Amino acid sequence: MENALILVVEDNTSNVKFIELFLETAGYRVCAVEDAEAAQKAIATTRPDLILMDIQLPGMDGLTLTSLLKKEPATSDIPVVALTAYAMKGDKEKALEAGCDSYMSKPINRPRLLEVMDQLLTAAKTHSVEPVPSPASRTGNQEN
Ligand code: MN
């Protein structure tokens, strides 16, 4: 989904530059923040279409932030993709438990990440524009 707004929560400056460049090249708009608190402020101002969430952050970690967002009705349906440099056994399970919609370990496989993002954005869009079923009462006026 081109032109979608992606919030990148990542404290490593060179990772941010790399992610920003390839997302913008793919046609996405990018907002990058370096910690969970800045992410919360950004989300309160502008709702992102998807979040790329580094797990290891200074202060509140990415999984804690994800679980907070997933508990909040206003933000629970924003897809979150967890990114981590520490591909330890059990990390994926922890990420999914926290409510992340997907998980990828660094170094980032760009085609794979774009594919995952596209699937999540398409699914989120399908849910939000679900058509209202046409009322059955259309077929007959019961008022008189
Ligand atoms: Mn980090």
Short mmCIF file of N, CA, C and O and ligand atoms in Angstrom, two decimals:
data_model
loop_
_atom_site.label_atom_id
_atom_site.label_comp_id
_atom_site.label_asym_id
_atom_site.label_seq_id
_atom_site.Cartn_x
_atom_site.Cartn_y
_atom_site.Cartn_z
N MET A 1 0.86 -1.19 0.00
CA MET A 1 0.00 0.00 0.00
C MET A 1 0.89 1.23 0.00
O MET A 1 1.48 1.58 1.02
N GLU A 2 1.00 1.87 -1.12
CA GLU A 2 1.88 3.04 -1.22
C GLU A 2 1.31 4.21 -0.46
O GLU A 2 0.11 4.31 -0.25
N ASN A 3 2.20 5.09 -0.05
CA ASN A 3 1.84 6.33 0.63
C ASN A 3 1.39 6.14 2.08
O ASN A 3 1.03 7.09 2.75
N ALA A 4 1.39 4.89 2.57
CA ALA A 4 1.02 4.65 3.96
C ALA A 4 2.07 5.28 4.87
O ALA A 4 3.24 5.39 4.50
N LEU A 5 1.62 5.71 6.05
CA LEU A 5 2.54 6.33 7.01
C LEU A 5 3.09 5.26 7.96
O LEU A 5 2.33 4.59 8.66
N ILE A 6 4.40 5.11 7.95
CA ILE A 6 5.05 4.10 8.78
C ILE A 6 5.79 4.79 9.92
O ILE A 6 6.62 5.67 9.68
N LEU A 7 5.47 4.40 11.14
CA LEU A 7 6.21 4.92 12.30
C LEU A 7 7.35 3.94 12.61
O LEU A 7 7.10 2.76 12.86
N VAL A 8 8.57 4.45 12.55
CA VAL A 8 9.74 3.63 12.84
C VAL A 8 10.23 3.99 14.24
O VAL A 8 10.61 5.14 14.49
N VAL A 9 10.18 3.03 15.15
CA VAL A 9 10.67 3.25 16.51
C VAL A 9 12.00 2.52 16.63
O VAL A 9 12.03 1.28 16.68
N GLU A 10 13.07 3.27 16.59
CA GLU A 10 14.42 2.67 16.51
C GLU A 10 15.43 3.67 17.07
O GLU A 10 15.42 4.84 16.69
N ASP A 11 16.28 3.20 17.98
CA ASP A 11 17.23 4.11 18.62
C ASP A 11 18.59 4.14 17.93
O ASP A 11 19.41 5.01 18.21
N ASN A 12 18.83 3.21 17.01
CA ASN A 12 20.11 3.18 16.32
C ASN A 12 20.04 4.05 15.05
O ASN A 12 19.33 3.72 14.11
N THR A 13 20.80 5.14 15.06
CA THR A 13 20.71 6.13 13.98
C THR A 13 21.01 5.55 12.61
O THR A 13 20.32 5.89 11.64
N SER A 14 22.00 4.68 12.51
CA SER A 14 22.30 4.14 11.18
C SER A 14 21.21 3.19 10.70
O SER A 14 20.89 3.13 9.52
N ASN A 15 20.60 2.45 11.63
CA ASN A 15 19.45 1.61 11.25
C ASN A 15 18.29 2.48 10.76
O ASN A 15 17.62 2.13 9.79
N VAL A 16 18.07 3.60 11.46
CA VAL A 16 16.97 4.50 11.09
C VAL A 16 17.18 4.99 9.66
O VAL A 16 16.27 4.96 8.85
N LYS A 17 18.41 5.42 9.36
CA LYS A 17 18.70 5.95 8.02
C LYS A 17 18.47 4.90 6.95
O LYS A 17 17.89 5.16 5.91
N PHE A 18 18.91 3.68 7.23
CA PHE A 18 18.75 2.57 6.31
C PHE A 18 17.27 2.25 6.08
O PHE A 18 16.80 2.13 4.94
N ILE A 19 16.51 2.17 7.17
CA ILE A 19 15.09 1.83 7.07
C ILE A 19 14.32 2.94 6.35
O ILE A 19 13.51 2.68 5.47
N GLU A 20 14.62 4.18 6.76
CA GLU A 20 13.95 5.34 6.15
C GLU A 20 14.15 5.35 4.64
O GLU A 20 13.20 5.52 3.87
N LEU A 21 15.39 5.15 4.22
CA LEU A 21 15.72 5.20 2.80
C LEU A 21 14.97 4.13 2.02
O LEU A 21 14.35 4.40 0.99
N PHE A 22 14.98 2.89 2.52
CA PHE A 22 14.35 1.85 1.70
C PHE A 22 12.83 1.92 1.75
O PHE A 22 12.16 1.59 0.78
N LEU A 23 12.28 2.43 2.86
CA LEU A 23 10.81 2.60 2.90
C LEU A 23 10.36 3.72 1.98
O LEU A 23 9.36 3.60 1.27
N GLU A 24 11.12 4.82 1.99
CA GLU A 24 10.76 5.95 1.12
C GLU A 24 10.90 5.56 -0.35
O GLU A 24 10.08 5.94 -1.18
N THR A 25 11.92 4.77 -0.64
CA THR A 25 12.11 4.27 -2.01
C THR A 25 10.92 3.40 -2.42
O THR A 25 10.51 3.41 -3.58
N ALA A 26 10.36 2.68 -1.46
CA ALA A 26 9.21 1.81 -1.74
C ALA A 26 7.90 2.59 -1.80
O ALA A 26 6.84 2.01 -2.05
N GLY A 27 7.96 3.90 -1.52
CA GLY A 27 6.77 4.74 -1.66
C GLY A 27 6.03 5.03 -0.37
O GLY A 27 4.94 5.59 -0.38
N TYR A 28 6.64 4.65 0.77
CA TYR A 28 6.00 4.91 2.05
C TYR A 28 6.41 6.27 2.59
O TYR A 28 7.48 6.78 2.26
N ARG A 29 5.56 6.82 3.46
CA ARG A 29 5.93 8.00 4.23
C ARG A 29 6.47 7.48 5.56
O ARG A 29 5.95 6.50 6.09
N VAL A 30 7.50 8.13 6.08
CA VAL A 30 8.15 7.62 7.28
C VAL A 30 8.23 8.68 8.36
O VAL A 30 8.55 9.84 8.10
N CYS A 31 7.90 8.27 9.59
CA CYS A 31 8.13 9.11 10.76
C CYS A 31 9.01 8.27 11.67
O CYS A 31 8.67 7.13 11.99
N ALA A 32 10.18 8.77 12.04
CA ALA A 32 11.09 8.00 12.87
C ALA A 32 11.26 8.65 14.24
O ALA A 32 11.42 9.86 14.34
N VAL A 33 11.19 7.82 15.27
CA VAL A 33 11.42 8.30 16.64
C VAL A 33 12.38 7.32 17.32
O VAL A 33 12.49 6.16 16.92
N GLU A 34 13.07 7.82 18.36
CA GLU A 34 14.12 6.98 18.94
C GLU A 34 13.78 6.29 20.25
O GLU A 34 14.58 5.48 20.74
N ASP A 35 12.61 6.57 20.79
CA ASP A 35 12.23 5.81 21.99
C ASP A 35 10.70 5.70 22.12
O ASP A 35 9.96 6.30 21.34
N ALA A 36 10.28 4.91 23.11
CA ALA A 36 8.85 4.61 23.28
C ALA A 36 8.04 5.85 23.63
O ALA A 36 6.91 6.02 23.15
N GLU A 37 8.62 6.73 24.45
CA GLU A 37 7.90 7.93 24.86
C GLU A 37 7.62 8.83 23.65
O GLU A 37 6.52 9.35 23.48
N ALA A 38 8.63 8.98 22.80
CA ALA A 38 8.46 9.79 21.58
C ALA A 38 7.46 9.13 20.65
O ALA A 38 6.68 9.80 19.96
N ALA A 39 7.44 7.80 20.64
CA ALA A 39 6.49 7.06 19.80
C ALA A 39 5.06 7.34 20.28
O ALA A 39 4.17 7.59 19.47
N GLN A 40 4.86 7.32 21.59
CA GLN A 40 3.52 7.58 22.14
C GLN A 40 3.03 8.98 21.78
O GLN A 40 1.87 9.16 21.42
N LYS A 41 3.95 9.94 21.84
CA LYS A 41 3.60 11.32 21.46
C LYS A 41 3.24 11.39 19.98
O LYS A 41 2.26 12.03 19.60
N ALA A 42 4.04 10.73 19.16
CA ALA A 42 3.80 10.76 17.71
C ALA A 42 2.46 10.11 17.37
O ALA A 42 1.69 10.64 16.55
N ILE A 43 2.15 9.00 18.03
CA ILE A 43 0.90 8.28 17.76
C ILE A 43 -0.31 9.10 18.20
O ILE A 43 -1.36 9.08 17.55
N ALA A 44 -0.15 9.86 19.30
CA ALA A 44 -1.25 10.70 19.79
C ALA A 44 -1.55 11.83 18.81
O ALA A 44 -2.69 12.30 18.72
N THR A 45 -0.55 12.26 18.06
CA THR A 45 -0.71 13.37 17.12
C THR A 45 -1.19 12.88 15.76
O THR A 45 -2.14 13.39 15.20
N THR A 46 -0.49 11.89 15.23
CA THR A 46 -0.81 11.37 13.90
C THR A 46 -0.85 9.86 13.97
O THR A 46 0.12 9.24 14.39
N ARG A 47 -1.94 9.29 13.53
CA ARG A 47 -2.07 7.85 13.59
C ARG A 47 -1.29 7.20 12.44
O ARG A 47 -1.60 7.42 11.26
N PRO A 48 -0.27 6.37 12.76
CA PRO A 48 0.45 5.69 11.68
C PRO A 48 -0.36 4.51 11.15
O PRO A 48 -1.23 3.98 11.85
N ASP A 49 -0.09 4.12 9.91
CA ASP A 49 -0.77 2.95 9.33
C ASP A 49 -0.13 1.66 9.78
O ASP A 49 -0.77 0.60 9.76
N LEU A 50 1.15 1.75 10.16
CA LEU A 50 1.88 0.55 10.61
C LEU A 50 3.08 1.03 11.42
O LEU A 50 3.61 2.11 11.19
N ILE A 51 3.50 0.20 12.37
CA ILE A 51 4.66 0.55 13.20
C ILE A 51 5.74 -0.51 13.05
O ILE A 51 5.47 -1.71 13.16
N LEU A 52 6.97 -0.07 12.79
CA LEU A 52 8.13 -0.96 12.85
C LEU A 52 8.77 -0.70 14.20
O LEU A 52 9.22 0.42 14.48
N MET A 53 8.79 -1.71 15.03
CA MET A 53 9.14 -1.54 16.44
C MET A 53 10.42 -2.28 16.80
O MET A 53 10.45 -3.51 16.82
N ASP A 54 11.47 -1.51 17.07
CA ASP A 54 12.68 -2.12 17.61
C ASP A 54 12.35 -2.60 19.02
O ASP A 54 11.63 -1.92 19.76
N ILE A 55 12.85 -3.76 19.39
CA ILE A 55 12.53 -4.28 20.72
C ILE A 55 13.44 -3.66 21.78
O ILE A 55 12.99 -3.26 22.85
N GLN A 56 14.73 -3.55 21.45
CA GLN A 56 15.70 -3.01 22.40
C GLN A 56 15.75 -1.49 22.27
O GLN A 56 16.32 -0.96 21.33
N LEU A 57 15.13 -0.80 23.24
CA LEU A 57 15.10 0.67 23.23
C LEU A 57 15.56 1.18 24.59
O LEU A 57 15.39 0.48 25.59
N PRO A 58 16.10 2.40 24.62
CA PRO A 58 16.41 2.97 25.94
C PRO A 58 15.10 3.29 26.65
O PRO A 58 14.13 3.69 26.01
N GLY A 59 15.03 3.06 27.94
CA GLY A 59 13.77 3.29 28.67
C GLY A 59 12.81 2.16 28.40
O GLY A 59 13.22 0.99 28.38
N MET A 60 11.55 2.49 28.14
CA MET A 60 10.56 1.45 27.88
C MET A 60 10.92 0.67 26.62
O MET A 60 11.25 1.26 25.60
N ASP A 61 10.87 -0.67 26.71
CA ASP A 61 11.25 -1.46 25.53
C ASP A 61 10.07 -1.59 24.56
O ASP A 61 8.92 -1.29 24.90
N GLY A 62 10.40 -2.05 23.36
CA GLY A 62 9.41 -2.11 22.29
C GLY A 62 8.25 -3.04 22.55
O GLY A 62 7.13 -2.80 22.09
N LEU A 63 8.51 -4.12 23.28
CA LEU A 63 7.42 -5.06 23.55
C LEU A 63 6.44 -4.49 24.58
O LEU A 63 5.23 -4.70 24.48
N THR A 64 6.98 -3.76 25.56
CA THR A 64 6.10 -3.12 26.55
C THR A 64 5.22 -2.08 25.86
O THR A 64 4.01 -2.03 26.09
N LEU A 65 5.83 -1.29 25.00
CA LEU A 65 5.06 -0.29 24.26
C LEU A 65 3.99 -0.97 23.40
O LEU A 65 2.83 -0.53 23.36
N THR A 66 4.36 -2.06 22.73
CA THR A 66 3.39 -2.77 21.89
C THR A 66 2.21 -3.25 22.72
O THR A 66 1.06 -3.09 22.33
N SER A 67 2.49 -3.84 23.89
CA SER A 67 1.37 -4.35 24.68
C SER A 67 0.48 -3.21 25.17
O SER A 67 -0.74 -3.37 25.25
N LEU A 68 1.06 -2.04 25.45
CA LEU A 68 0.22 -0.88 25.83
C LEU A 68 -0.67 -0.45 24.66
O LEU A 68 -1.86 -0.19 24.84
N LEU A 69 -0.08 -0.40 23.47
CA LEU A 69 -0.85 0.02 22.29
C LEU A 69 -1.96 -0.97 21.97
O LEU A 69 -3.06 -0.58 21.56
N LYS A 70 -1.68 -2.25 22.18
CA LYS A 70 -2.67 -3.28 21.86
C LYS A 70 -3.81 -3.34 22.88
O LYS A 70 -4.86 -3.88 22.60
N LYS A 71 -3.57 -2.78 24.09
CA LYS A 71 -4.63 -2.74 25.11
C LYS A 71 -5.57 -1.56 24.90
O LYS A 71 -6.66 -1.51 25.44
N GLU A 72 -5.09 -0.58 24.16
CA GLU A 72 -5.84 0.67 23.95
C GLU A 72 -6.69 0.55 22.68
O GLU A 72 -6.15 0.36 21.59
N PRO A 73 -8.02 0.66 22.81
CA PRO A 73 -8.88 0.50 21.62
C PRO A 73 -8.51 1.42 20.46
O PRO A 73 -8.60 1.01 19.30
N ALA A 74 -8.07 2.63 20.77
CA ALA A 74 -7.75 3.60 19.70
C ALA A 74 -6.55 3.17 18.87
O ALA A 74 -6.40 3.59 17.72
N THR A 75 -5.68 2.35 19.45
CA THR A 75 -4.44 2.00 18.74
C THR A 75 -4.28 0.49 18.52
O THR A 75 -3.33 0.06 17.88
N SER A 76 -5.22 -0.29 19.05
CA SER A 76 -5.05 -1.75 19.03
C SER A 76 -5.00 -2.35 17.63
O SER A 76 -4.42 -3.41 17.43
N ASP A 77 -5.61 -1.66 16.66
CA ASP A 77 -5.62 -2.24 15.31
C ASP A 77 -4.49 -1.74 14.41
O ASP A 77 -4.45 -2.08 13.23
N ILE A 78 -3.57 -0.96 14.95
CA ILE A 78 -2.41 -0.55 14.15
C ILE A 78 -1.44 -1.74 14.10
O ILE A 78 -1.00 -2.23 15.14
N PRO A 79 -1.12 -2.24 12.89
CA PRO A 79 -0.21 -3.39 12.83
C PRO A 79 1.19 -3.02 13.34
O PRO A 79 1.70 -1.94 13.06
N VAL A 80 1.77 -3.93 14.13
CA VAL A 80 3.12 -3.72 14.67
C VAL A 80 4.02 -4.86 14.21
O VAL A 80 3.70 -6.04 14.40
N VAL A 81 5.15 -4.50 13.59
CA VAL A 81 6.16 -5.48 13.22
C VAL A 81 7.37 -5.28 14.13
O VAL A 81 7.98 -4.21 14.13
N ALA A 82 7.69 -6.28 14.94
CA ALA A 82 8.84 -6.18 15.85
C ALA A 82 10.12 -6.46 15.08
O ALA A 82 10.17 -7.35 14.23
N LEU A 83 11.14 -5.65 15.38
CA LEU A 83 12.46 -5.85 14.77
C LEU A 83 13.47 -6.03 15.88
O LEU A 83 13.50 -5.23 16.82
N THR A 84 14.28 -7.06 15.79
CA THR A 84 15.30 -7.22 16.82
C THR A 84 16.60 -7.75 16.29
O THR A 84 16.64 -8.54 15.36
N ALA A 85 17.68 -7.26 16.89
CA ALA A 85 19.01 -7.74 16.53
C ALA A 85 19.32 -9.02 17.29
O ALA A 85 20.22 -9.76 16.93
N TYR A 86 18.58 -9.24 18.34
CA TYR A 86 18.88 -10.38 19.20
C TYR A 86 17.90 -11.51 18.92
O TYR A 86 16.87 -11.63 19.58
N ALA A 87 18.21 -12.28 17.89
CA ALA A 87 17.30 -13.37 17.51
C ALA A 87 17.53 -14.56 18.43
O ALA A 87 18.13 -15.55 18.07
N MET A 88 17.07 -14.39 19.65
CA MET A 88 17.22 -15.46 20.63
C MET A 88 16.01 -16.37 20.56
O MET A 88 14.93 -15.95 20.18
N LYS A 89 16.23 -17.60 20.96
CA LYS A 89 15.13 -18.55 21.00
C LYS A 89 14.08 -18.00 21.96
O LYS A 89 14.39 -17.57 23.06
N GLY A 90 12.84 -17.98 21.51
CA GLY A 90 11.77 -17.48 22.36
C GLY A 90 11.41 -16.03 22.11
O GLY A 90 10.38 -15.56 22.57
N ASP A 91 12.26 -15.30 21.38
CA ASP A 91 11.97 -13.90 21.08
C ASP A 91 10.70 -13.72 20.27
O ASP A 91 9.92 -12.82 20.52
N LYS A 92 10.54 -14.60 19.28
CA LYS A 92 9.37 -14.50 18.42
C LYS A 92 8.10 -14.70 19.24
O LYS A 92 7.14 -13.95 19.11
N GLU A 93 8.14 -15.71 20.12
CA GLU A 93 6.98 -16.00 20.97
C GLU A 93 6.67 -14.80 21.87
O GLU A 93 5.51 -14.42 22.02
N LYS A 94 7.74 -14.20 22.42
CA LYS A 94 7.53 -13.03 23.30
C LYS A 94 6.91 -11.88 22.52
O LYS A 94 6.03 -11.19 23.02
N ALA A 95 7.39 -11.69 21.29
CA ALA A 95 6.87 -10.60 20.46
C ALA A 95 5.40 -10.82 20.14
O ALA A 95 4.59 -9.89 20.23
N LEU A 96 5.05 -12.05 19.80
CA LEU A 96 3.66 -12.33 19.45
C LEU A 96 2.77 -12.25 20.68
O LEU A 96 1.64 -11.76 20.61
N GLU A 97 3.30 -12.68 21.84
CA GLU A 97 2.56 -12.58 23.09
C GLU A 97 2.25 -11.13 23.44
O GLU A 97 1.20 -10.80 23.96
N ALA A 98 3.23 -10.25 23.16
CA ALA A 98 3.05 -8.82 23.46
C ALA A 98 2.03 -8.18 22.52
O ALA A 98 1.58 -7.06 22.75
N GLY A 99 1.68 -8.89 21.45
CA GLY A 99 0.67 -8.38 20.54
C GLY A 99 1.20 -7.95 19.19
O GLY A 99 0.45 -7.43 18.36
N CYS A 100 2.51 -8.16 18.96
CA CYS A 100 3.07 -7.81 17.66
C CYS A 100 2.41 -8.68 16.58
O CYS A 100 2.12 -9.85 16.81
N ASP A 101 2.16 -8.06 15.43
CA ASP A 101 1.50 -8.79 14.34
C ASP A 101 2.49 -9.61 13.54
O ASP A 101 2.12 -10.58 12.88
N SER A 102 3.76 -9.20 13.59
CA SER A 102 4.80 -9.97 12.92
C SER A 102 6.13 -9.67 13.60
O SER A 102 6.22 -8.76 14.43
N TYR A 103 7.13 -10.43 13.22
CA TYR A 103 8.43 -10.36 13.88
C TYR A 103 9.52 -10.59 12.85
O TYR A 103 9.39 -11.51 12.04
N MET A 104 10.56 -9.76 12.86
CA MET A 104 11.69 -10.01 11.97
C MET A 104 12.99 -9.72 12.71
O MET A 104 13.07 -8.76 13.48
N SER A 105 13.99 -10.57 12.46
CA SER A 105 15.28 -10.32 13.08
C SER A 105 16.17 -9.56 12.11
O SER A 105 16.03 -9.67 10.90
N LYS A 106 17.07 -8.74 12.67
CA LYS A 106 18.03 -7.98 11.88
C LYS A 106 19.23 -8.88 11.59
O LYS A 106 19.53 -9.76 12.39
N PRO A 107 19.97 -8.71 10.52
CA PRO A 107 19.76 -7.68 9.50
C PRO A 107 18.47 -7.89 8.72
O PRO A 107 18.07 -9.04 8.48
N ILE A 108 17.83 -6.77 8.39
CA ILE A 108 16.52 -6.82 7.75
C ILE A 108 16.60 -7.36 6.33
O ILE A 108 17.42 -6.92 5.53
N ASN A 109 15.74 -8.32 6.04
CA ASN A 109 15.56 -8.83 4.68
C ASN A 109 14.51 -7.92 4.04
O ASN A 109 13.32 -8.03 4.34
N ARG A 110 14.97 -6.98 3.21
CA ARG A 110 14.07 -5.94 2.70
C ARG A 110 12.87 -6.47 1.92
O ARG A 110 11.74 -6.08 2.21
N PRO A 111 13.07 -7.36 0.94
CA PRO A 111 11.90 -7.86 0.21
C PRO A 111 10.90 -8.55 1.12
O PRO A 111 9.69 -8.39 0.97
N ARG A 112 11.42 -9.30 2.10
CA ARG A 112 10.54 -10.02 3.03
C ARG A 112 9.77 -9.04 3.91
O ARG A 112 8.57 -9.20 4.14
N LEU A 113 10.47 -8.01 4.40
CA LEU A 113 9.80 -7.02 5.24
C LEU A 113 8.72 -6.28 4.45
O LEU A 113 7.60 -6.09 4.95
N LEU A 114 9.03 -5.90 3.22
CA LEU A 114 8.04 -5.18 2.39
C LEU A 114 6.82 -6.05 2.13
O LEU A 114 5.69 -5.56 2.15
N GLU A 115 7.05 -7.33 1.95
CA GLU A 115 5.96 -8.27 1.71
C GLU A 115 5.05 -8.37 2.95
O GLU A 115 3.82 -8.31 2.84
N VAL A 116 5.69 -8.51 4.10
CA VAL A 116 4.94 -8.60 5.37
C VAL A 116 4.15 -7.31 5.61
O VAL A 116 2.97 -7.35 5.98
N MET A 117 4.80 -6.17 5.38
CA MET A 117 4.14 -4.88 5.59
C MET A 117 2.93 -4.74 4.67
O MET A 117 1.87 -4.29 5.10
N ASP A 118 3.12 -5.14 3.41
CA ASP A 118 2.03 -5.02 2.44
C ASP A 118 0.83 -5.87 2.86
O ASP A 118 -0.31 -5.43 2.80
N GLN A 119 1.11 -7.08 3.33
CA GLN A 119 0.03 -7.96 3.79
C GLN A 119 -0.72 -7.36 4.97
O GLN A 119 -1.95 -7.36 5.01
N LEU A 120 0.04 -6.83 5.94
CA LEU A 120 -0.59 -6.27 7.14
C LEU A 120 -1.38 -5.01 6.80
O LEU A 120 -2.48 -4.80 7.33
N LEU A 121 -0.83 -4.17 5.93
CA LEU A 121 -1.53 -2.93 5.55
C LEU A 121 -2.81 -3.24 4.78
O LEU A 121 -3.83 -2.60 4.99
N THR A 122 -2.74 -4.22 3.92
CA THR A 122 -3.92 -4.61 3.15
C THR A 122 -4.99 -5.17 4.08
O THR A 122 -6.17 -4.82 3.97
N ALA A 123 -4.59 -6.01 5.03
CA ALA A 123 -5.54 -6.59 5.99
C ALA A 123 -6.17 -5.50 6.86
O ALA A 123 -7.38 -5.50 7.08
N ALA A 124 -5.36 -4.55 7.32
CA ALA A 124 -5.86 -3.46 8.17
C ALA A 124 -6.84 -2.60 7.40
O ALA A 124 -7.88 -2.19 7.93
N LYS A 125 -6.55 -2.34 6.14
CA LYS A 125 -7.40 -1.51 5.30
C LYS A 125 -8.75 -2.21 5.06
O LYS A 125 -9.80 -1.59 5.14
N THR A 126 -8.69 -3.50 4.81
CA THR A 126 -9.90 -4.28 4.58
C THR A 126 -10.84 -4.20 5.78
O THR A 126 -12.03 -4.02 5.65
N HIS A 127 -10.24 -4.27 7.00
CA HIS A 127 -11.07 -4.21 8.20
C HIS A 127 -11.69 -2.84 8.40
O HIS A 127 -12.84 -2.72 8.75
N SER A 128 -10.92 -1.78 8.13
CA SER A 128 -11.40 -0.44 8.45
C SER A 128 -12.46 0.06 7.46
O SER A 128 -13.25 0.91 7.80
N VAL A 129 -12.47 -0.46 6.24
CA VAL A 129 -13.46 0.03 5.27
C VAL A 129 -14.52 -1.04 4.99
O VAL A 129 -15.14 -1.06 3.95
N GLU A 130 -14.71 -1.92 5.96
CA GLU A 130 -15.72 -2.97 5.83
C GLU A 130 -17.08 -2.33 5.53
O GLU A 130 -17.54 -1.46 6.25
N PRO A 131 -17.72 -2.72 4.44
CA PRO A 131 -18.97 -2.07 4.08
C PRO A 131 -20.09 -2.41 5.07
O PRO A 131 -20.15 -3.51 5.60
N VAL A 132 -20.94 -1.45 5.31
CA VAL A 132 -22.09 -1.67 6.18
C VAL A 132 -23.09 -2.53 5.40
O VAL A 132 -23.42 -2.23 4.26
N PRO A 133 -23.55 -3.63 5.98
CA PRO A 133 -24.49 -4.48 5.24
C PRO A 133 -25.78 -3.71 4.94
O PRO A 133 -26.25 -2.93 5.77
N SER A 134 -26.32 -3.93 3.77
CA SER A 134 -27.54 -3.19 3.42
C SER A 134 -28.71 -3.69 4.26
O SER A 134 -28.87 -4.89 4.45
N PRO A 135 -29.46 -2.76 4.82
CA PRO A 135 -30.53 -3.16 5.73
C PRO A 135 -31.61 -3.97 5.02
O PRO A 135 -32.00 -3.67 3.91
N ALA A 136 -32.10 -5.00 5.73
CA ALA A 136 -33.14 -5.87 5.17
C ALA A 136 -34.44 -5.10 4.97
O ALA A 136 -35.24 -5.42 4.10
N SER A 137 -34.62 -4.04 5.78
CA SER A 137 -35.86 -3.25 5.72
C SER A 137 -36.05 -2.52 4.39
O SER A 137 -37.14 -2.06 4.08
N ARG A 138 -34.93 -2.44 3.62
CA ARG A 138 -35.01 -1.81 2.30
C ARG A 138 -36.08 -2.47 1.41
O ARG A 138 -36.64 -1.85 0.54
N THR A 139 -36.29 -3.76 1.66
CA THR A 139 -37.16 -4.52 0.77
C THR A 139 -38.64 -4.20 1.01
O THR A 139 -39.48 -4.47 0.19
N GLY A 140 -38.96 -3.63 2.16
CA GLY A 140 -40.36 -3.35 2.40
C GLY A 140 -40.53 -2.32 3.51
O GLY A 140 -39.79 -2.34 4.47
N ASN A 141 -41.43 -1.43 3.40
CA ASN A 141 -41.70 -0.44 4.44
C ASN A 141 -42.74 -0.99 5.41
O ASN A 141 -43.89 -1.23 5.04
N GLN A 142 -42.28 -1.19 6.69
CA GLN A 142 -43.16 -1.84 7.68
C GLN A 142 -43.92 -0.81 8.50
O GLN A 142 -44.63 -1.17 9.42
N GLU A 143 -43.77 0.47 8.19
CA GLU A 143 -44.31 1.51 9.09
C GLU A 143 -45.84 1.58 9.07
O GLU A 143 -46.45 1.94 10.07
N ASN A 144 -46.45 1.27 7.98
CA ASN A 144 -47.92 1.40 7.96
C ASN A 144 -48.63 0.07 7.92
O ASN A 144 -48.71 -0.59 6.98
MN MN B 1 17.65 -0.69 19.64
#
